[in-house]
Short mmCIF file of C-alpha atoms in Angstrom, two decimals:
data_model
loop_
_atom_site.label_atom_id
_atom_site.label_comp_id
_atom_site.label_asym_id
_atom_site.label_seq_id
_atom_site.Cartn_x
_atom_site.Cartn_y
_atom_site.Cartn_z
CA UNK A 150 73.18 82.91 90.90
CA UNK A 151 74.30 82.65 94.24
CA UNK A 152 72.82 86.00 95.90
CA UNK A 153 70.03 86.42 98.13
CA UNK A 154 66.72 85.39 96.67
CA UNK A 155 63.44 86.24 97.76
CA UNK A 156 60.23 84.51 96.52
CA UNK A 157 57.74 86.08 95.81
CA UNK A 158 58.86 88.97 94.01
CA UNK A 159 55.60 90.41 94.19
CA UNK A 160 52.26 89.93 95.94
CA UNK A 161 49.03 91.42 95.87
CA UNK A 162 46.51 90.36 98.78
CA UNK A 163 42.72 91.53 99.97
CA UNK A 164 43.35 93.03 103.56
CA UNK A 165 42.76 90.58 105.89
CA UNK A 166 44.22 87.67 104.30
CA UNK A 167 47.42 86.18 105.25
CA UNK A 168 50.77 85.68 103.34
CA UNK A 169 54.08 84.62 103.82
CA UNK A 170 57.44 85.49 101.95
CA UNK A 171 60.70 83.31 101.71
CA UNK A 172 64.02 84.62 101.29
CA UNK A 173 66.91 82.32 100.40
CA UNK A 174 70.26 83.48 101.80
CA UNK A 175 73.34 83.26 100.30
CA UNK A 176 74.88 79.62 101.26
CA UNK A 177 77.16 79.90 104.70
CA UNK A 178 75.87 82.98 105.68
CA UNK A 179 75.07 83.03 109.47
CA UNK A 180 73.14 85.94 110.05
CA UNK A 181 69.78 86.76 107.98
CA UNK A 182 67.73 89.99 108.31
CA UNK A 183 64.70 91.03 107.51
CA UNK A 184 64.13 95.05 106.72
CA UNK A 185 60.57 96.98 105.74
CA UNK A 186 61.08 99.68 103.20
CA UNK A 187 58.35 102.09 102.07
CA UNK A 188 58.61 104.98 99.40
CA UNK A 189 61.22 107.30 100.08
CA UNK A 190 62.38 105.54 103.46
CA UNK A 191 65.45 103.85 104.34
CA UNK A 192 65.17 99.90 105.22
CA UNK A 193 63.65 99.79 108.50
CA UNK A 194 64.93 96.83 110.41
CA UNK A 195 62.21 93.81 111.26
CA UNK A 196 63.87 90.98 112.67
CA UNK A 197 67.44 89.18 112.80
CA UNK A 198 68.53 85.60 112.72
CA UNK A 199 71.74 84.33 113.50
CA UNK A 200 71.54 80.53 112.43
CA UNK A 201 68.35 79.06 113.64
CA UNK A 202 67.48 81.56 116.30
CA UNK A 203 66.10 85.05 116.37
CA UNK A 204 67.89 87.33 118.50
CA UNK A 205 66.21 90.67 117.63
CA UNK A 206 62.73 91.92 117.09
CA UNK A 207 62.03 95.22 116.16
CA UNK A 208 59.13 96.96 117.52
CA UNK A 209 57.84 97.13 114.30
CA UNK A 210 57.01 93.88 114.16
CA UNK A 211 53.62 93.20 115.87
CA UNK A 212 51.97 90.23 116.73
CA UNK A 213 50.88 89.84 113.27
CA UNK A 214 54.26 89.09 111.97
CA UNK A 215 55.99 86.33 112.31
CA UNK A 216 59.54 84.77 110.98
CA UNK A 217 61.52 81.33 110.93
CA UNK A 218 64.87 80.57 109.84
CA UNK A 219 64.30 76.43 111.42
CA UNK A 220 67.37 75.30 110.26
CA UNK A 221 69.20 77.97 109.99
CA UNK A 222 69.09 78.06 106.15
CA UNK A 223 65.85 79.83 104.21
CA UNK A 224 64.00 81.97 106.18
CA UNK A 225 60.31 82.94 106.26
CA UNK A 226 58.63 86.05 107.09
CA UNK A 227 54.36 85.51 107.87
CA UNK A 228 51.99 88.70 107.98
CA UNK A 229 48.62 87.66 109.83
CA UNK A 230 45.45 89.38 108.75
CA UNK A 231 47.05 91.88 106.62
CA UNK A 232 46.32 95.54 107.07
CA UNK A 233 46.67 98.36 103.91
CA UNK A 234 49.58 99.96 106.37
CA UNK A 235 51.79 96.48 105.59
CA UNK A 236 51.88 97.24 101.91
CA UNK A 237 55.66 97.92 101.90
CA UNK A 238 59.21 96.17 100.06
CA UNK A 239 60.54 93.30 102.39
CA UNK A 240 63.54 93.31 101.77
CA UNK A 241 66.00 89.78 103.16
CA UNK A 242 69.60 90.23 103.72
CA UNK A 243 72.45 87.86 104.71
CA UNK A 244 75.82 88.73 106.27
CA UNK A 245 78.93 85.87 106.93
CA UNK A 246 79.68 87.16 110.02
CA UNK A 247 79.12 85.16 113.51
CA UNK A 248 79.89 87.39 115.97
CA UNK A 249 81.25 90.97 116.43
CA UNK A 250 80.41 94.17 114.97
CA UNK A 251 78.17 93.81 111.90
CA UNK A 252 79.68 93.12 108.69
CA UNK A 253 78.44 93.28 104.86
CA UNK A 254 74.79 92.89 104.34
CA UNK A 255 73.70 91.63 101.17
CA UNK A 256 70.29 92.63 100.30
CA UNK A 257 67.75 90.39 98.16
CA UNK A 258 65.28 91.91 95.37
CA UNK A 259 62.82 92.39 97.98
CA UNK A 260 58.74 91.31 97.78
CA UNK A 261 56.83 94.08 97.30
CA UNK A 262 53.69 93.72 99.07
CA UNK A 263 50.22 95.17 98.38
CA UNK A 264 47.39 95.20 100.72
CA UNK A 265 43.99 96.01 98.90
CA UNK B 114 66.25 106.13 120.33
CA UNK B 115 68.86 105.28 117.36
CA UNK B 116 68.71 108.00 114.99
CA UNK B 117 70.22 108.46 111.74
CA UNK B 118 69.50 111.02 109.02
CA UNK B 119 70.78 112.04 105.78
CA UNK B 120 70.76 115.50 104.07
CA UNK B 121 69.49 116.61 101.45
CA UNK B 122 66.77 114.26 101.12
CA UNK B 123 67.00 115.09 96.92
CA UNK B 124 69.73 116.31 94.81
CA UNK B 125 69.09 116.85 91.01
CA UNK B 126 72.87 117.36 88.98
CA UNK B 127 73.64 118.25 85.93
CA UNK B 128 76.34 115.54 84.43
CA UNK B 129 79.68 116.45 85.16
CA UNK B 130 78.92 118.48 88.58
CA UNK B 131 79.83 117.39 91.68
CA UNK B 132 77.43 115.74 94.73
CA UNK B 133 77.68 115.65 97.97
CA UNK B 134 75.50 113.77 100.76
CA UNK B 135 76.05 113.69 104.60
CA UNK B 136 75.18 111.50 106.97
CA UNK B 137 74.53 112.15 111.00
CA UNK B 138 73.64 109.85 114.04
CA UNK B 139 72.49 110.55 117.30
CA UNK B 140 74.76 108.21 119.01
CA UNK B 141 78.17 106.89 118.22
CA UNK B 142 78.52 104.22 115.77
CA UNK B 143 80.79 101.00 115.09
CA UNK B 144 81.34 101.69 111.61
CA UNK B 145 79.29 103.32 108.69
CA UNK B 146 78.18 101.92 105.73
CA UNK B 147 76.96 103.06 102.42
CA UNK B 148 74.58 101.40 99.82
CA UNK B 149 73.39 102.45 96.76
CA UNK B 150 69.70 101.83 95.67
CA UNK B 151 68.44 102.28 92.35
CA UNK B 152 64.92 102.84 90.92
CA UNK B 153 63.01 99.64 91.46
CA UNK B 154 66.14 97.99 92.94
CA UNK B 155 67.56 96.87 96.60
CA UNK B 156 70.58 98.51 98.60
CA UNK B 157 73.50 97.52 97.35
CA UNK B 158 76.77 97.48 99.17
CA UNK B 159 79.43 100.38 98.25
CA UNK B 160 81.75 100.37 101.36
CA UNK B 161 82.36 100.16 105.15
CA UNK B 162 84.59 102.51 107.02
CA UNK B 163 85.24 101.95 110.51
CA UNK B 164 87.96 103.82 111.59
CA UNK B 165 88.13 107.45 113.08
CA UNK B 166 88.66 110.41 110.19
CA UNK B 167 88.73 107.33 107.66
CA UNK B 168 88.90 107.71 104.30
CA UNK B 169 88.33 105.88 101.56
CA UNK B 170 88.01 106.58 97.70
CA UNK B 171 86.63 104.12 95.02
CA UNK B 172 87.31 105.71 91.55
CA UNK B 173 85.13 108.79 91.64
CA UNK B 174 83.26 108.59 94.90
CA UNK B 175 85.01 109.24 98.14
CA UNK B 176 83.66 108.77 101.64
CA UNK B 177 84.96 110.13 105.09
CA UNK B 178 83.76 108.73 108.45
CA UNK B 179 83.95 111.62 111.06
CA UNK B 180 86.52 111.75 114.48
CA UNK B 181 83.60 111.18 116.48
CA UNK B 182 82.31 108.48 114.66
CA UNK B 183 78.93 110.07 114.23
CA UNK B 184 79.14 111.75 110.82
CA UNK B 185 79.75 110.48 107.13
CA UNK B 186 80.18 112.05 104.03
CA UNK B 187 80.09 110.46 100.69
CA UNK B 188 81.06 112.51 97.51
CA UNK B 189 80.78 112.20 94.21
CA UNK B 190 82.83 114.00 91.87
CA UNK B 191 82.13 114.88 87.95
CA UNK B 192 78.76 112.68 87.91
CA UNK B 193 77.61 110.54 85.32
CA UNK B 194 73.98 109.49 84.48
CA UNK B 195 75.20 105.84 85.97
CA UNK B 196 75.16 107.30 89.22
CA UNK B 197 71.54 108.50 89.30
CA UNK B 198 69.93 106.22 92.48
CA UNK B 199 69.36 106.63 96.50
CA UNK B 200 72.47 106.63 98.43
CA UNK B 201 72.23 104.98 102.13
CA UNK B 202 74.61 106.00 104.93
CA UNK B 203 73.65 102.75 107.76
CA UNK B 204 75.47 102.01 110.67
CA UNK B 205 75.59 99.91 114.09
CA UNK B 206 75.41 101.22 117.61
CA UNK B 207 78.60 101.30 119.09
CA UNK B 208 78.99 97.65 121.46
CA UNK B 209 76.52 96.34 119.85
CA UNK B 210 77.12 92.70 118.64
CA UNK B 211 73.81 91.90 116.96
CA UNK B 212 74.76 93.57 113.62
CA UNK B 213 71.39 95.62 113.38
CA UNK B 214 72.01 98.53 110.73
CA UNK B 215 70.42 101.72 111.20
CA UNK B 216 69.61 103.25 107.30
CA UNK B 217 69.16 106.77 107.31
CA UNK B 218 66.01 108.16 104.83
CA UNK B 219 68.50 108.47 101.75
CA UNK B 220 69.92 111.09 99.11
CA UNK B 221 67.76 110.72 95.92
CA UNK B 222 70.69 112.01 93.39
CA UNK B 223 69.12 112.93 89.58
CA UNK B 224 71.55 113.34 86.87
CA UNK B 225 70.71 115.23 83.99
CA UNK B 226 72.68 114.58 80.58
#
């Protein structure tokens, strides 16, 4: 399968705790994004990589979170002391494009996250 | 800020009718692009338009990207219960080079056999 994978598909954490997701782009693609989406919402954007370096942080993303693409392949996407309000689908996608307008985004399965 | 929303928010179908969902955004946008989600699944791509008053049809569904670049239409004609999912209109801000998609909230469509 060569799509965008994202492991874990699901995770179910005690608030408080800490977790981390990895999403696996497809292979070549440049640009990797990260994108929140709750129940009835539309993908709110998180965070954008374009090989190894982030070039866009959504507001969304407080200190808590955290994300690394370090060499420009897999990326990683940490939530610090997890609040109820985080439980949400992250959802990874991966576009071929490397520069210009934006292009096709492929979208992973998505983790759905759970904060107890 | 960046704003773009989709109306209706739900549209239930019996098979065979027609659907329609529209997309608006506050400021002008690059190109538009439409995914389709459904239950318990991820956006997938359906198209990209880009150019002014484009057009474009894939077998029953056709989607129109306004003159102004700010509106989008996609419609679906004589639905079928394979169609049932959230449709996303998303699109970049005009100059922008970073490739961040705006997603509006969606058009939940039920089809009913």
């Amino acid at each position: 399968d060569t799509g965008v994978s994202q492991d874990p598909r699901h995770k179910i954490t005690k608030r408080g705790q800490n977790v981390t997701f990895r999403c696996d782009p497809i292979s070549e693609h440049n640009r990797l994004y990260w994108y929140r989406q709750t129940l009835g919402q539309g993908p709110e954007f998180l965070t954008y990589f374009q090989n190894e370096a982030q070039l866009e942080k959504s507001r969304l993303l407080s200190d808590r979170f955290s994300a690394e693409r370090p060499k420009g392949s897999f990326s990683t996407l940490e939530i610090q002391r997890t609040e109820q309000g985080d439980s949400a689908m992250y959802l990874c996608a991966s576009s071929p494009r490397t520069s210009g307008s934006a292009d096709t985004q492929y979208f992973g399965p998505g983790t759905r996250l759970t904060v107890l | 800020g960046q704003q773009v929303m989709q109306i209706p928010q739900y549209q239930h179908v019996q098979e065979g009718e027609d659907f329609t969902t529209y997309c608006n955004s506050s400021t002008t946008l690059s190109n538009i692009q439409w995914y389709k989600q459904r239950p318990g699944g991820h956006p997938v791509f359906l198209i990209q338009l880009v150019k002014s008053g484009e057009v474009k049809k894939q077998k029953r569904l056709t989607f129109q990207f306004g003159e102004a670049k700010k509106n989008s239409s996609l419609h679906i004609t004589a639905t079928q219960t394979t169609d049932v999912g959230t449709y996303f209109c998303a699109g970049p801000v005009r100059g922008s080079t970073l490739g961040r998609l705006y997603f509006g909230r969606g058009t939940q469509l039920t089809v009913w056999p």
